[in-house]
Amino acid sequence: MLVEGIKSRPVYKGLALQPHARRHLFVLEGEGANALLDQTDRLDETILSRSEILYVARGSQGRGHDVALQRLGADMFFTAPTIPTLLFRLRVSLSNAHMGTRLYIAGTEGFIGQAMMVALELGMDHASILTEHRGSLARRVQCVHCKGITDDVTHSPFSCGHCGLPLLVRDHYSRRLGAFQGVNIDAEEPGTAPDPEELFL
């Protein structure tokens, strides 16, 4: 049901540490913590003294990632209770950032998209932001008809929570919105939408 090979589909190359950066800003959600924790052997005192870690435990409560991240000994560490709180803190950190700051984002696709939107709004080039997908494959989807955005979509088609239309989740991704596009699947023959299929677990 998905269209393969759409060029807008994000590619997450992984968090490759840039040792010569003046400042390292790690923005992590849930299992995204492991993208950094898996590299502890490369985190020397110099890198950690120039690092700020922002973390939200969404999707991984009780796994102790926050404790493990704090033990790394970064210059600054902040645990946010929600994604909006983390994004607010990210905006403040980037507003005060200097040239030579490297941004690393890891977590679910929806989280990466939202964090990248903040960075792009503040003038960062998307090609210079290092990203790694970890955790659920659930998508953040915008209905192209009512413009409402639904988080954590795991199946297609799904019923838009804003206008109720049955939406086919396309592989077309909008970097500006940090979301995939959902289009009415039975526009020509209402009531003929196929049964939902779980695609993004």
Short mmCIF file of C-alpha atoms in Angstrom, two decimals:
data_model
loop_
_atom_site.label_atom_id
_atom_site.label_comp_id
_atom_site.label_asym_id
_atom_site.label_seq_id
_atom_site.Cartn_x
_atom_site.Cartn_y
_atom_site.Cartn_z
CA MET A 1 0.00 0.00 0.00
CA LEU A 2 3.01 2.31 0.47
CA VAL A 3 4.79 3.87 -2.46
CA GLU A 4 8.46 2.85 -2.48
CA GLY A 5 11.38 5.10 -3.34
CA ILE A 6 9.88 8.49 -2.51
CA LYS A 7 12.86 10.84 -2.18
CA SER A 8 11.43 12.84 0.71
CA ARG A 9 11.63 9.78 2.99
CA PRO A 10 14.07 10.68 5.81
CA VAL A 11 17.38 8.86 6.10
CA TYR A 12 18.88 8.55 9.57
CA LYS A 13 22.62 7.99 9.34
CA GLY A 14 23.31 7.59 13.05
CA LEU A 15 25.02 9.66 15.71
CA ALA A 16 28.60 9.90 14.51
CA LEU A 17 30.40 11.98 17.13
CA GLN A 18 32.25 15.01 15.79
CA PRO A 19 35.23 15.25 18.18
CA HIS A 20 36.36 18.72 17.06
CA ALA A 21 33.01 20.43 17.66
CA ARG A 22 33.07 23.33 20.12
CA ARG A 23 29.84 22.11 21.72
CA HIS A 24 27.80 18.88 21.52
CA LEU A 25 24.03 19.07 22.02
CA PHE A 26 22.37 15.65 22.36
CA VAL A 27 18.55 15.62 22.14
CA LEU A 28 17.23 12.18 23.03
CA GLU A 29 13.83 10.53 23.42
CA GLY A 30 13.15 7.14 25.02
CA GLU A 31 15.24 4.43 23.39
CA GLY A 32 17.16 7.17 21.62
CA ALA A 33 19.26 7.32 24.79
CA ASN A 34 20.97 4.14 23.60
CA ALA A 35 22.27 5.92 20.49
CA LEU A 36 24.53 7.86 22.86
CA LEU A 37 25.02 5.20 25.55
CA ASP A 38 26.26 2.73 22.92
CA GLN A 39 29.17 5.12 22.27
CA THR A 40 30.45 5.55 25.84
CA ASP A 41 33.89 4.25 24.82
CA ARG A 42 34.22 7.29 22.50
CA LEU A 43 33.00 9.85 25.04
CA ASP A 44 36.20 11.17 26.56
CA GLU A 45 36.47 13.91 29.16
CA THR A 46 36.97 16.62 26.54
CA ILE A 47 33.78 15.75 24.63
CA LEU A 48 31.73 15.42 27.82
CA SER A 49 32.98 18.76 29.16
CA ARG A 50 31.53 20.36 26.00
CA SER A 51 28.25 18.39 26.01
CA GLU A 52 24.66 19.15 26.89
CA ILE A 53 22.16 16.27 27.05
CA LEU A 54 18.41 16.88 26.84
CA TYR A 55 16.33 13.77 27.48
CA VAL A 56 12.66 12.81 27.65
CA ALA A 57 11.83 9.28 28.78
CA ARG A 58 8.70 8.92 26.66
CA GLY A 59 8.27 5.29 25.63
CA SER A 60 10.97 3.90 27.92
CA GLN A 61 9.86 4.69 31.46
CA GLY A 62 11.43 2.45 34.06
CA ARG A 63 14.46 1.48 31.98
CA GLY A 64 16.87 3.77 33.80
CA HIS A 65 18.16 5.60 30.73
CA ASP A 66 18.01 8.93 32.57
CA VAL A 67 20.29 7.61 35.33
CA ALA A 68 22.74 6.13 32.81
CA LEU A 69 22.83 9.39 30.83
CA GLN A 70 23.40 11.46 33.95
CA ARG A 71 26.28 9.18 34.98
CA LEU A 72 28.11 10.06 31.77
CA GLY A 73 29.06 13.33 33.44
CA ALA A 74 28.18 15.79 30.68
CA ASP A 75 28.60 19.50 31.36
CA MET A 76 24.79 19.92 31.38
CA PHE A 77 22.02 17.34 31.75
CA PHE A 78 18.27 17.97 31.64
CA THR A 79 15.39 15.50 31.91
CA ALA A 80 12.10 16.80 30.52
CA PRO A 81 8.70 15.49 31.63
CA THR A 82 7.19 15.92 28.13
CA ILE A 83 8.28 16.44 24.53
CA PRO A 84 6.95 20.06 24.43
CA THR A 85 9.04 20.87 27.53
CA LEU A 86 12.13 19.35 25.92
CA LEU A 87 11.52 21.26 22.68
CA PHE A 88 11.21 24.51 24.63
CA ARG A 89 14.55 23.80 26.34
CA LEU A 90 16.08 22.90 22.96
CA ARG A 91 14.95 26.25 21.54
CA VAL A 92 16.64 28.07 24.44
CA SER A 93 19.86 26.04 24.07
CA LEU A 94 20.06 26.64 20.32
CA SER A 95 19.24 30.34 20.72
CA ASN A 96 22.33 30.65 22.93
CA ALA A 97 24.54 28.35 20.83
CA HIS A 98 27.73 29.51 19.12
CA MET A 99 29.31 28.52 15.83
CA GLY A 100 30.80 25.05 16.08
CA THR A 101 27.86 23.54 17.98
CA ARG A 102 26.85 20.09 16.75
CA LEU A 103 23.27 18.86 17.17
CA TYR A 104 22.54 15.14 17.58
CA ILE A 105 18.93 13.88 17.71
CA ALA A 106 17.83 10.30 18.46
CA GLY A 107 14.44 8.74 19.12
CA THR A 108 11.28 8.00 17.20
CA GLU A 109 10.63 9.48 13.79
CA GLY A 110 7.99 11.89 15.07
CA PHE A 111 10.33 13.15 17.78
CA ILE A 112 13.24 13.59 15.38
CA GLY A 113 10.99 15.59 13.04
CA GLN A 114 9.77 17.90 15.79
CA ALA A 115 13.29 18.54 17.14
CA MET A 116 14.58 19.19 13.62
CA MET A 117 11.78 21.71 13.05
CA VAL A 118 13.04 23.73 16.03
CA ALA A 119 16.61 23.63 14.71
CA LEU A 120 15.58 24.60 11.17
CA GLU A 121 13.49 27.51 12.44
CA LEU A 122 16.60 28.80 14.19
CA GLY A 123 18.68 28.62 11.02
CA MET A 124 20.51 25.30 11.25
CA ASP A 125 21.10 23.43 8.00
CA HIS A 126 19.31 20.06 8.05
CA ALA A 127 22.35 18.38 6.47
CA SER A 128 24.47 19.29 9.50
CA ILE A 129 22.11 17.70 12.04
CA LEU A 130 23.02 14.12 12.97
CA THR A 131 20.03 11.83 13.53
CA GLU A 132 19.38 8.24 14.55
CA HIS A 133 16.06 6.43 14.66
CA ARG A 134 15.50 4.35 17.79
CA GLY A 135 12.30 2.90 19.22
CA SER A 136 8.84 2.65 17.68
CA LEU A 137 8.25 3.05 13.94
CA ALA A 138 4.95 4.88 14.65
CA ARG A 139 4.53 7.94 12.47
CA ARG A 140 3.47 11.53 12.93
CA VAL A 141 0.91 12.18 10.17
CA GLN A 142 -0.70 15.33 8.81
CA CYS A 143 -4.12 15.06 7.19
CA VAL A 144 -3.78 16.95 3.89
CA HIS A 145 -7.50 17.77 4.02
CA CYS A 146 -8.01 19.36 7.46
CA LYS A 147 -4.29 19.93 8.24
CA GLY A 148 -4.65 18.23 11.64
CA ILE A 149 -1.62 16.29 12.91
CA THR A 150 -1.89 12.90 14.62
CA ASP A 151 1.02 11.38 16.55
CA ASP A 152 1.87 7.70 17.02
CA VAL A 153 0.07 6.34 13.96
CA THR A 154 0.83 2.62 13.63
CA HIS A 155 -1.56 1.51 10.88
CA SER A 156 -2.87 2.54 7.49
CA PRO A 157 -5.49 3.51 6.67
CA PHE A 158 -6.44 5.21 9.94
CA SER A 159 -9.25 7.57 10.87
CA CYS A 160 -8.12 11.18 11.19
CA GLY A 161 -8.69 12.28 14.78
CA HIS A 162 -9.58 15.79 13.60
CA CYS A 163 -11.94 15.35 10.64
CA GLY A 164 -12.66 11.60 10.70
CA LEU A 165 -11.63 10.83 7.12
CA PRO A 166 -9.98 7.44 6.49
CA LEU A 167 -6.39 8.30 5.58
CA LEU A 168 -3.79 6.37 3.63
CA VAL A 169 -0.39 7.09 5.21
CA ARG A 170 1.97 7.99 2.37
CA ASP A 171 5.74 7.72 2.45
CA HIS A 172 5.90 11.42 1.53
CA TYR A 173 7.54 13.33 4.38
CA SER A 174 7.37 17.07 5.01
CA ARG A 175 10.48 18.37 6.76
CA ARG A 176 8.69 21.68 7.36
CA LEU A 177 5.95 19.91 9.33
CA GLY A 178 8.01 17.03 10.69
CA ALA A 179 5.26 14.67 9.53
CA PHE A 180 4.19 12.20 6.86
CA GLN A 181 1.18 12.96 4.68
CA GLY A 182 -2.19 11.24 5.02
CA VAL A 183 -4.68 11.35 2.13
CA ASN A 184 -8.33 10.30 1.95
CA ILE A 185 -8.28 6.72 0.71
CA ASP A 186 -11.93 6.50 -0.36
CA ALA A 187 -12.51 9.99 -1.75
CA GLU A 188 -13.99 8.68 -5.01
CA GLU A 189 -16.15 5.98 -3.39
CA PRO A 190 -16.87 6.84 0.26
CA GLY A 191 -17.19 3.79 2.50
CA THR A 192 -14.83 1.59 0.46
CA ALA A 193 -11.71 2.04 2.59
CA PRO A 194 -9.87 -1.25 3.20
CA ASP A 195 -9.35 -2.60 6.70
CA PRO A 196 -6.47 -0.99 8.61
CA GLU A 197 -3.15 -2.81 8.36
CA GLU A 198 -0.51 -2.47 11.09
CA LEU A 199 2.62 -1.20 9.32
CA PHE A 200 4.57 0.99 11.73
CA LEU A 201 5.16 -0.82 15.04
#
